[in-house]
Amino acid sequence: MGRMTATSRPKRVLLAAPRGYCAGVDRAVIAVEKALEQYGAPIYVRHEIVHNKYVVQTLEKKGAIFVDQATEVPPGNIVMFSAHGVAPSVHKEAADGKLATIDATCPLVTKVHKEAVRFAKEDFDILLIGHEGHEEVIGTSGEAPDHITLVDGPEDVANVTVRDESKVVWLSQTTLSVDETMETVDALKEKFPQLISPPSDDICYATQNRQIAIKELAGQAELVIVVGSKNSSNSIRMVEVAKQAGAPDAHLVDFASEIDEAWLEGVTTVGLSSGASVPDVLVEEVLEWLSARGYGDVEIVKTADESLTFSLPKELRRDLRAEAAELVKE
Ligand code: SF4
């Protein structure tokens, strides 16, 4: 048998594993569902519980109400904080507004908050690598606003100033590109040679694993599709990582219906993955869409096993409706 050329090779999909839901997202989504079951609708949720359109719409149908601020929630109600975490001032707003709270902050974000608090107590200047305006960065910065300076990528390093170059530490948002973050850290280290690194990785296991898997398949695919929402930091990073790893074309889509048939022109191999806030049903829909166009052959590209799970927020074990009613009486 002669060698197969790219054009004679059968069309196929390389499906990344791991992909989709991480432990923090899984916990946050189940927390909203459990709260609705346990306390009844409505359950108010401050900001999107996770950055995924489908998840938010599904929970809305079940009785969750998403608000921008805790101050919008009527007194005597329950408000849940999203997986991205909140600043201490938001906890205070909820208490002032006589709200019972459920904190669905991912434990890996809480870990970064605790690091920020500890280094601030020791009077370090904290250089927080992250994207300006992202909810997680706003929450972490709120833990120690006088000590934290945001560094939004390597090009931002030139503007950074500190009080004492011997007391500087960097921390980061959990959902960044690993490679770009290391570039920023290298630039910071050049400027501040005594810069201290965080005690353990701030970029979480799920973000790292999804980037490793997408790198693995990007070099073999002419087109990479990442399922995820436009405001999902880790999903956007996956598209960037795919392009940097050699994929000639890569796109982020919320749903199969957003895929443009023109992207498939001349494409033999499609790489497919999904961000940490994406339920697998959306990937299955993309697989069906691709199969209908001749890409029925699916090969799994597995680079890691994931088994981490987090227990549900402790507040789900209490009677929060009664607590909220008491708060209004006080
Ligand atoms: S992406 Fe990472 S930090 Fe964010 S919720 Fe998932 S596990 Fe937690």
mmCIF file of C-alpha atoms and ligand atoms in Angstrom:
data_model
loop_
_atom_site.group_PDB
_atom_site.id
_atom_site.type_symbol
_atom_site.label_atom_id
_atom_site.label_comp_id
_atom_site.label_asym_id
_atom_site.label_seq_id
_atom_site.Cartn_x
_atom_site.Cartn_y
_atom_site.Cartn_z
ATOM 1 C CA MET A 1 0.000 0.000 0.000
ATOM 2 C CA GLY A 2 1.362 3.419 -0.979
ATOM 3 C CA ARG A 3 1.799 6.241 1.531
ATOM 4 C CA MET A 4 -1.332 8.262 2.252
ATOM 5 C CA THR A 5 -1.129 11.921 1.365
ATOM 6 C CA ALA A 6 -2.827 14.616 3.438
ATOM 7 C CA THR A 7 -5.610 14.824 0.873
ATOM 8 C CA SER A 8 -6.209 11.051 0.738
ATOM 9 C CA ARG A 9 -6.214 10.673 4.548
ATOM 10 C CA PRO A 10 -9.680 10.175 5.999
ATOM 11 C CA LYS A 11 -11.147 13.152 7.778
ATOM 12 C CA ARG A 12 -10.863 12.844 11.532
ATOM 13 C CA VAL A 13 -11.312 14.638 14.844
ATOM 14 C CA LEU A 14 -8.673 14.673 17.566
ATOM 15 C CA LEU A 15 -10.583 15.058 20.811
ATOM 16 C CA ALA A 16 -8.617 16.410 23.758
ATOM 17 C CA ALA A 17 -8.686 14.766 27.161
ATOM 18 C CA PRO A 18 -8.924 16.248 29.651
ATOM 19 C CA ARG A 19 -11.352 18.927 28.539
ATOM 20 C CA GLY A 20 -14.461 20.624 29.902
ATOM 21 C CA TYR A 21 -15.622 20.835 33.505
ATOM 22 C CA CYS A 22 -12.991 21.221 36.200
ATOM 23 C CA ALA A 23 -13.555 20.426 39.861
ATOM 24 C CA GLY A 24 -14.276 24.066 40.780
ATOM 25 C CA VAL A 25 -16.901 24.549 38.068
ATOM 26 C CA ASP A 26 -18.545 21.208 38.778
ATOM 27 C CA ARG A 27 -18.834 22.169 42.456
ATOM 28 C CA ALA A 28 -20.227 25.647 41.708
ATOM 29 C CA VAL A 29 -22.890 24.394 39.288
ATOM 30 C CA ILE A 30 -23.982 21.601 41.636
ATOM 31 C CA ALA A 31 -24.065 24.147 44.480
ATOM 32 C CA VAL A 32 -26.650 26.273 42.619
ATOM 33 C CA GLU A 33 -28.723 23.195 41.779
ATOM 34 C CA LYS A 34 -28.580 21.936 45.387
ATOM 35 C CA ALA A 35 -29.445 25.370 46.761
ATOM 36 C CA LEU A 36 -32.501 25.533 44.478
ATOM 37 C CA GLU A 37 -33.535 22.043 45.606
ATOM 38 C CA GLN A 38 -32.887 22.707 49.263
ATOM 39 C CA TYR A 39 -34.129 26.285 49.703
ATOM 40 C CA GLY A 40 -36.377 26.734 46.659
ATOM 41 C CA ALA A 41 -36.293 29.501 44.033
ATOM 42 C CA PRO A 42 -35.196 32.146 43.739
ATOM 43 C CA ILE A 43 -31.532 31.783 44.512
ATOM 44 C CA TYR A 44 -29.657 34.943 43.576
ATOM 45 C CA VAL A 45 -26.198 34.495 42.127
ATOM 46 C CA ARG A 46 -23.749 37.377 41.988
ATOM 47 C CA HIS A 47 -22.260 37.356 38.487
ATOM 48 C CA GLU A 48 -22.286 34.353 36.193
ATOM 49 C CA ILE A 49 -21.687 31.336 38.444
ATOM 50 C CA VAL A 50 -19.176 30.154 35.819
ATOM 51 C CA HIS A 51 -18.382 31.829 32.503
ATOM 52 C CA ASN A 52 -20.601 29.738 30.252
ATOM 53 C CA LYS A 53 -23.704 30.931 28.455
ATOM 54 C CA TYR A 54 -25.401 27.504 28.326
ATOM 55 C CA VAL A 55 -24.839 26.820 32.044
ATOM 56 C CA VAL A 56 -26.168 30.247 33.033
ATOM 57 C CA GLN A 57 -29.263 29.915 30.813
ATOM 58 C CA THR A 58 -29.984 26.400 32.149
ATOM 59 C CA LEU A 59 -29.756 27.547 35.772
ATOM 60 C CA GLU A 60 -31.926 30.590 35.040
ATOM 61 C CA LYS A 61 -34.656 28.264 33.802
ATOM 62 C CA LYS A 62 -34.458 26.391 37.111
ATOM 63 C CA GLY A 63 -34.936 29.569 39.190
ATOM 64 C CA ALA A 64 -31.509 31.154 39.638
ATOM 65 C CA ILE A 65 -31.403 34.937 39.221
ATOM 66 C CA PHE A 66 -28.073 36.390 38.162
ATOM 67 C CA VAL A 67 -27.262 39.889 39.401
ATOM 68 C CA ASP A 68 -24.268 42.196 38.962
ATOM 69 C CA GLN A 69 -24.078 43.243 42.598
ATOM 70 C CA ALA A 70 -25.193 41.828 45.963
ATOM 71 C CA THR A 71 -26.819 45.220 46.599
ATOM 72 C CA GLU A 72 -29.449 44.381 43.943
ATOM 73 C CA VAL A 73 -30.766 41.438 45.987
ATOM 74 C CA PRO A 74 -33.821 42.158 48.197
ATOM 75 C CA PRO A 75 -33.145 41.709 51.969
ATOM 76 C CA GLY A 76 -33.951 38.323 53.449
ATOM 77 C CA ASN A 77 -32.796 36.380 50.389
ATOM 78 C CA ILE A 78 -29.951 34.030 49.623
ATOM 79 C CA VAL A 79 -27.090 35.142 47.398
ATOM 80 C CA MET A 80 -24.408 32.866 46.033
ATOM 81 C CA PHE A 81 -20.918 34.006 45.090
ATOM 82 C CA SER A 82 -19.486 32.624 41.864
ATOM 83 C CA ALA A 83 -16.507 30.299 41.376
ATOM 84 C CA HIS A 84 -14.284 33.297 40.549
ATOM 85 C CA GLY A 85 -14.321 34.560 44.131
ATOM 86 C CA VAL A 86 -15.197 37.944 45.625
ATOM 87 C CA ALA A 87 -13.446 40.689 47.572
ATOM 88 C CA PRO A 88 -14.119 40.967 51.329
ATOM 89 C CA SER A 89 -16.101 44.162 50.604
ATOM 90 C CA VAL A 90 -18.693 42.016 48.784
ATOM 91 C CA HIS A 91 -19.176 39.812 51.867
ATOM 92 C CA LYS A 92 -19.769 43.028 53.805
ATOM 93 C CA GLU A 93 -22.278 44.309 51.230
ATOM 94 C CA ALA A 94 -24.214 41.049 51.575
ATOM 95 C CA ALA A 95 -24.197 41.261 55.383
ATOM 96 C CA ASP A 96 -25.303 44.921 55.264
ATOM 97 C CA GLY A 97 -28.085 43.973 52.852
ATOM 98 C CA LYS A 98 -29.287 41.271 55.284
ATOM 99 C CA LEU A 99 -28.590 38.430 52.894
ATOM 100 C CA ALA A 100 -27.660 34.840 53.670
ATOM 101 C CA THR A 101 -24.692 33.816 51.534
ATOM 102 C CA ILE A 102 -23.320 30.700 49.886
ATOM 103 C CA ASP A 103 -19.728 31.016 48.773
ATOM 104 C CA ALA A 104 -19.016 28.894 45.686
ATOM 105 C CA THR A 105 -15.533 30.361 45.199
ATOM 106 C CA CYS A 106 -13.267 27.637 43.835
ATOM 107 C CA PRO A 107 -10.933 26.434 46.608
ATOM 108 C CA LEU A 108 -8.003 27.016 44.228
ATOM 109 C CA VAL A 109 -8.973 30.697 43.954
ATOM 110 C CA THR A 110 -9.366 30.866 47.741
ATOM 111 C CA LYS A 111 -5.811 29.553 47.979
ATOM 112 C CA VAL A 112 -4.578 32.595 46.003
ATOM 113 C CA HIS A 113 -6.663 34.923 48.212
ATOM 114 C CA LYS A 114 -4.997 33.429 51.286
ATOM 115 C CA GLU A 115 -1.543 33.883 49.768
ATOM 116 C CA ALA A 116 -2.373 37.533 49.070
ATOM 117 C CA VAL A 117 -3.544 38.089 52.651
ATOM 118 C CA ARG A 118 -0.444 36.409 54.087
ATOM 119 C CA PHE A 119 2.052 38.349 51.961
ATOM 120 C CA ALA A 120 0.211 41.608 52.615
ATOM 121 C CA LYS A 121 0.431 40.950 56.368
ATOM 122 C CA GLU A 122 4.176 40.566 55.945
ATOM 123 C CA ASP A 123 4.106 43.910 54.104
ATOM 124 C CA PHE A 124 5.217 42.570 50.716
ATOM 125 C CA ASP A 125 4.377 44.315 47.479
ATOM 126 C CA ILE A 126 2.345 41.751 45.547
ATOM 127 C CA LEU A 127 2.531 41.739 41.742
ATOM 128 C CA LEU A 128 -0.640 40.002 40.608
ATOM 129 C CA ILE A 129 -0.320 38.725 37.040
ATOM 130 C CA GLY A 130 -3.774 38.706 35.478
ATOM 131 C CA HIS A 131 -6.217 40.350 33.137
ATOM 132 C CA GLU A 132 -7.535 43.746 34.097
ATOM 133 C CA GLY A 133 -11.256 43.715 34.821
ATOM 134 C CA HIS A 134 -11.539 39.919 35.206
ATOM 135 C CA GLU A 135 -13.745 39.029 38.177
ATOM 136 C CA GLU A 136 -11.134 36.790 39.763
ATOM 137 C CA VAL A 137 -8.528 39.547 39.652
ATOM 138 C CA ILE A 138 -10.976 42.054 41.163
ATOM 139 C CA GLY A 139 -11.736 39.592 43.989
ATOM 140 C CA THR A 140 -8.101 38.770 44.746
ATOM 141 C CA SER A 141 -7.042 42.438 44.572
ATOM 142 C CA GLY A 142 -9.778 43.288 47.060
ATOM 143 C CA GLU A 143 -8.062 41.134 49.700
ATOM 144 C CA ALA A 144 -5.144 43.563 49.928
ATOM 145 C CA PRO A 145 -5.750 46.581 47.692
ATOM 146 C CA ASP A 146 -2.889 48.599 49.196
ATOM 147 C CA HIS A 147 -0.342 45.876 48.520
ATOM 148 C CA ILE A 148 -1.408 44.517 45.132
ATOM 149 C CA THR A 149 -0.368 45.829 41.718
ATOM 150 C CA LEU A 150 -1.887 44.219 38.642
ATOM 151 C CA VAL A 151 0.541 43.160 35.901
ATOM 152 C CA ASP A 152 -1.395 42.485 32.715
ATOM 153 C CA GLY A 153 1.176 40.645 30.585
ATOM 154 C CA PRO A 154 4.889 41.125 29.805
ATOM 155 C CA GLU A 155 4.332 44.504 28.131
ATOM 156 C CA ASP A 156 2.991 45.869 31.429
ATOM 157 C CA VAL A 157 6.219 45.162 33.345
ATOM 158 C CA ALA A 158 7.913 48.438 32.355
ATOM 159 C CA ASN A 159 5.239 50.389 34.269
ATOM 160 C CA VAL A 160 5.563 48.432 37.525
ATOM 161 C CA THR A 161 7.073 50.171 40.542
ATOM 162 C CA VAL A 162 7.508 48.778 44.064
ATOM 163 C CA ARG A 163 8.337 50.270 47.472
ATOM 164 C CA ASP A 164 11.131 47.867 48.420
ATOM 165 C CA GLU A 165 12.761 45.591 45.839
ATOM 166 C CA SER A 166 13.737 43.087 48.540
ATOM 167 C CA LYS A 167 10.084 42.467 49.487
ATOM 168 C CA VAL A 168 8.255 41.631 46.278
ATOM 169 C CA VAL A 169 6.281 38.497 45.414
ATOM 170 C CA TRP A 170 4.277 37.560 42.318
ATOM 171 C CA LEU A 171 0.960 35.747 42.322
ATOM 172 C CA SER A 172 -1.352 35.053 39.405
ATOM 173 C CA GLN A 173 -4.876 34.546 38.176
ATOM 174 C CA THR A 174 -5.679 30.812 38.013
ATOM 175 C CA THR A 175 -6.696 30.682 34.345
ATOM 176 C CA LEU A 176 -3.780 32.237 32.456
ATOM 177 C CA SER A 177 -1.592 30.889 29.694
ATOM 178 C CA VAL A 178 1.274 29.111 31.444
ATOM 179 C CA ASP A 179 3.813 30.174 28.811
ATOM 180 C CA GLU A 180 2.786 33.825 28.721
ATOM 181 C CA THR A 181 2.786 33.990 32.514
ATOM 182 C CA MET A 182 6.338 32.653 32.626
ATOM 183 C CA GLU A 183 7.330 35.345 30.101
ATOM 184 C CA THR A 184 5.869 37.972 32.426
ATOM 185 C CA VAL A 185 7.630 36.422 35.409
ATOM 186 C CA ASP A 186 10.971 36.414 33.542
ATOM 187 C CA ALA A 187 10.525 40.087 32.675
ATOM 188 C CA LEU A 188 9.622 40.867 36.301
ATOM 189 C CA LYS A 189 12.648 38.925 37.569
ATOM 190 C CA GLU A 190 14.897 40.903 35.283
ATOM 191 C CA LYS A 191 13.535 44.109 36.750
ATOM 192 C CA PHE A 192 13.336 42.856 40.352
ATOM 193 C CA PRO A 193 16.004 40.135 40.830
ATOM 194 C CA GLN A 194 14.863 39.438 44.408
ATOM 195 C CA LEU A 195 11.307 38.687 43.297
ATOM 196 C CA ILE A 196 9.789 35.775 45.260
ATOM 197 C CA SER A 197 7.596 33.143 43.589
ATOM 198 C CA PRO A 198 4.342 31.847 45.104
ATOM 199 C CA PRO A 199 4.664 28.770 47.336
ATOM 200 C CA SER A 200 2.849 26.648 44.699
ATOM 201 C CA ASP A 201 1.439 27.154 41.197
ATOM 202 C CA ASP A 202 -1.420 29.656 41.084
ATOM 203 C CA ILE A 203 -2.427 28.645 37.546
ATOM 204 C CA CYS A 204 -4.673 25.747 38.422
ATOM 205 C CA TYR A 205 -4.270 22.096 37.431
ATOM 206 C CA ALA A 206 -7.314 22.250 35.097
ATOM 207 C CA THR A 207 -6.030 25.253 33.147
ATOM 208 C CA GLN A 208 -2.599 23.646 32.815
ATOM 209 C CA ASN A 209 -3.957 20.233 31.779
ATOM 210 C CA ARG A 210 -6.249 21.705 29.123
ATOM 211 C CA GLN A 211 -3.389 23.735 27.666
ATOM 212 C CA ILE A 212 -1.071 20.689 27.569
ATOM 213 C CA ALA A 213 -3.731 18.600 25.786
ATOM 214 C CA ILE A 214 -4.474 21.281 23.216
ATOM 215 C CA LYS A 215 -0.758 21.757 22.508
ATOM 216 C CA GLU A 216 -0.471 18.031 21.857
ATOM 217 C CA LEU A 217 -3.155 18.024 19.176
ATOM 218 C CA ALA A 218 -2.585 21.517 17.730
ATOM 219 C CA GLY A 219 0.433 20.430 15.698
ATOM 220 C CA GLN A 220 -1.556 17.691 13.945
ATOM 221 C CA ALA A 221 -4.748 19.646 13.204
ATOM 222 C CA GLU A 222 -5.373 22.231 10.481
ATOM 223 C CA LEU A 223 -8.308 23.570 12.481
ATOM 224 C CA VAL A 224 -8.826 23.651 16.243
ATOM 225 C CA ILE A 225 -12.250 24.300 17.746
ATOM 226 C CA VAL A 226 -12.529 25.190 21.424
ATOM 227 C CA VAL A 227 -16.003 25.128 22.911
ATOM 228 C CA GLY A 228 -16.355 27.940 25.431
ATOM 229 C CA SER A 229 -17.802 31.390 26.021
ATOM 230 C CA LYS A 230 -16.175 34.645 24.936
ATOM 231 C CA ASN A 231 -15.814 35.778 28.570
ATOM 232 C CA SER A 232 -14.166 32.537 29.716
ATOM 233 C CA SER A 233 -10.515 33.317 30.372
ATOM 234 C CA ASN A 234 -9.271 29.726 30.290
ATOM 235 C CA SER A 235 -11.166 29.010 27.033
ATOM 236 C CA ILE A 236 -9.725 32.090 25.286
ATOM 237 C CA ARG A 237 -6.241 31.056 26.426
ATOM 238 C CA MET A 238 -6.777 27.601 24.853
ATOM 239 C CA VAL A 239 -7.403 29.178 21.447
ATOM 240 C CA GLU A 240 -4.237 31.274 21.822
ATOM 241 C CA VAL A 241 -2.211 28.258 22.953
ATOM 242 C CA ALA A 242 -3.480 26.186 19.986
ATOM 243 C CA LYS A 243 -2.327 28.875 17.533
ATOM 244 C CA GLN A 244 1.035 29.276 19.266
ATOM 245 C CA ALA A 245 1.495 25.479 19.145
ATOM 246 C CA GLY A 246 1.113 25.440 15.365
ATOM 247 C CA ALA A 247 -2.574 25.156 14.536
ATOM 248 C CA PRO A 248 -3.094 27.214 11.354
ATOM 249 C CA ASP A 249 -6.606 28.137 12.464
ATOM 250 C CA ALA A 250 -8.409 28.047 15.825
ATOM 251 C CA HIS A 251 -11.803 29.335 16.961
ATOM 252 C CA LEU A 252 -13.862 29.662 20.114
ATOM 253 C CA VAL A 253 -17.564 28.758 19.827
ATOM 254 C CA ASP A 254 -20.350 28.557 22.398
ATOM 255 C CA PHE A 255 -22.433 26.175 20.307
ATOM 256 C CA ALA A 256 -22.073 23.930 17.223
ATOM 257 C CA SER A 257 -24.345 26.337 15.352
ATOM 258 C CA GLU A 258 -21.600 28.991 15.528
ATOM 259 C CA ILE A 259 -19.151 26.927 13.464
ATOM 260 C CA ASP A 260 -18.638 28.342 9.979
ATOM 261 C CA GLU A 261 -18.556 25.621 7.303
ATOM 262 C CA ALA A 262 -15.894 27.662 5.481
ATOM 263 C CA TRP A 263 -13.428 26.865 8.300
ATOM 264 C CA LEU A 264 -13.438 23.223 7.121
ATOM 265 C CA GLU A 265 -12.156 23.982 3.625
ATOM 266 C CA GLY A 266 -9.120 21.776 2.951
ATOM 267 C CA VAL A 267 -9.145 20.507 6.545
ATOM 268 C CA THR A 268 -8.446 16.819 7.146
ATOM 269 C CA THR A 269 -7.909 16.906 10.906
ATOM 270 C CA VAL A 270 -9.969 18.968 13.349
ATOM 271 C CA GLY A 271 -8.734 19.329 16.926
ATOM 272 C CA LEU A 272 -11.520 19.703 19.486
ATOM 273 C CA SER A 273 -11.516 20.665 23.133
ATOM 274 C CA SER A 274 -13.533 22.726 25.616
ATOM 275 C CA GLY A 275 -12.885 25.158 28.425
ATOM 276 C CA ALA A 276 -13.147 24.364 32.126
ATOM 277 C CA SER A 277 -16.681 25.781 32.369
ATOM 278 C CA VAL A 278 -18.184 23.792 29.486
ATOM 279 C CA PRO A 279 -20.519 20.801 29.944
ATOM 280 C CA ASP A 280 -19.696 17.899 27.632
ATOM 281 C CA VAL A 281 -23.131 17.948 25.992
ATOM 282 C CA LEU A 282 -21.920 20.980 24.005
ATOM 283 C CA VAL A 283 -18.860 19.070 22.776
ATOM 284 C CA GLU A 284 -21.091 16.145 21.808
ATOM 285 C CA GLU A 285 -23.163 18.519 19.679
ATOM 286 C CA VAL A 286 -20.003 19.694 17.900
ATOM 287 C CA LEU A 287 -18.970 16.068 17.336
ATOM 288 C CA GLU A 288 -22.366 15.378 15.758
ATOM 289 C CA TRP A 289 -22.076 18.503 13.595
ATOM 290 C CA LEU A 290 -18.624 17.421 12.408
ATOM 291 C CA SER A 291 -19.727 13.826 11.850
ATOM 292 C CA ALA A 292 -22.531 15.049 9.587
ATOM 293 C CA ARG A 293 -19.830 16.715 7.470
ATOM 294 C CA GLY A 294 -17.628 13.646 7.137
ATOM 295 C CA TYR A 295 -15.535 13.962 10.303
ATOM 296 C CA GLY A 296 -16.958 10.884 11.992
ATOM 297 C CA ASP A 297 -13.639 9.306 12.929
ATOM 298 C CA VAL A 298 -12.807 10.456 16.483
ATOM 299 C CA GLU A 299 -9.469 9.814 18.149
ATOM 300 C CA ILE A 300 -8.917 10.753 21.812
ATOM 301 C CA VAL A 301 -5.674 12.572 22.598
ATOM 302 C CA LYS A 302 -5.188 11.991 26.292
ATOM 303 C CA THR A 303 -2.441 13.781 28.189
ATOM 304 C CA ALA A 304 -3.615 13.476 31.806
ATOM 305 C CA ASP A 305 -6.098 11.815 34.132
ATOM 306 C CA GLU A 306 -8.134 14.057 36.409
ATOM 307 C CA SER A 307 -9.836 12.821 39.551
ATOM 308 C CA LEU A 308 -9.922 15.910 41.788
ATOM 309 C CA THR A 309 -13.282 16.786 43.347
ATOM 310 C CA PHE A 310 -14.208 19.404 45.942
ATOM 311 C CA SER A 311 -16.842 19.098 48.638
ATOM 312 C CA LEU A 312 -19.848 21.426 48.350
ATOM 313 C CA PRO A 313 -19.870 24.828 50.111
ATOM 314 C CA LYS A 314 -20.453 24.295 53.829
ATOM 315 C CA GLU A 315 -23.443 26.699 53.868
ATOM 316 C CA LEU A 316 -25.482 24.105 51.953
ATOM 317 C CA ARG A 317 -25.712 22.102 55.130
ATOM 318 C CA ARG A 318 -27.584 24.862 57.030
ATOM 319 C CA ASP A 319 -31.112 26.265 56.909
ATOM 320 C CA LEU A 320 -30.320 29.478 55.081
ATOM 321 C CA ARG A 321 -33.937 30.552 54.472
ATOM 322 C CA ALA A 322 -34.494 30.664 58.257
ATOM 323 C CA GLU A 323 -31.192 32.526 58.726
ATOM 324 C CA ALA A 324 -32.107 35.094 56.071
ATOM 325 C CA ALA A 325 -35.529 35.660 57.678
ATOM 326 C CA GLU A 326 -33.822 36.194 61.070
ATOM 327 C CA LEU A 327 -31.436 38.744 59.544
ATOM 328 C CA VAL A 328 -34.354 40.848 58.316
ATOM 329 C CA LYS A 329 -35.977 40.753 61.781
ATOM 330 C CA GLU A 330 -32.803 41.974 63.544
HETATM 331 S S1 SF4 B 1 -10.507 26.730 36.298
HETATM 332 FE FE1 SF4 B 1 -9.253 26.126 38.041
HETATM 333 S S2 SF4 B 1 -9.444 27.794 39.509
HETATM 334 FE FE2 SF4 B 1 -11.111 28.030 38.011
HETATM 335 S S3 SF4 B 1 -12.825 26.943 38.910
HETATM 336 FE FE3 SF4 B 1 -11.741 25.451 37.654
HETATM 337 S S4 SF4 B 1 -10.302 24.424 39.065
HETATM 338 FE FE4 SF4 B 1 -10.996 26.301 40.037
#
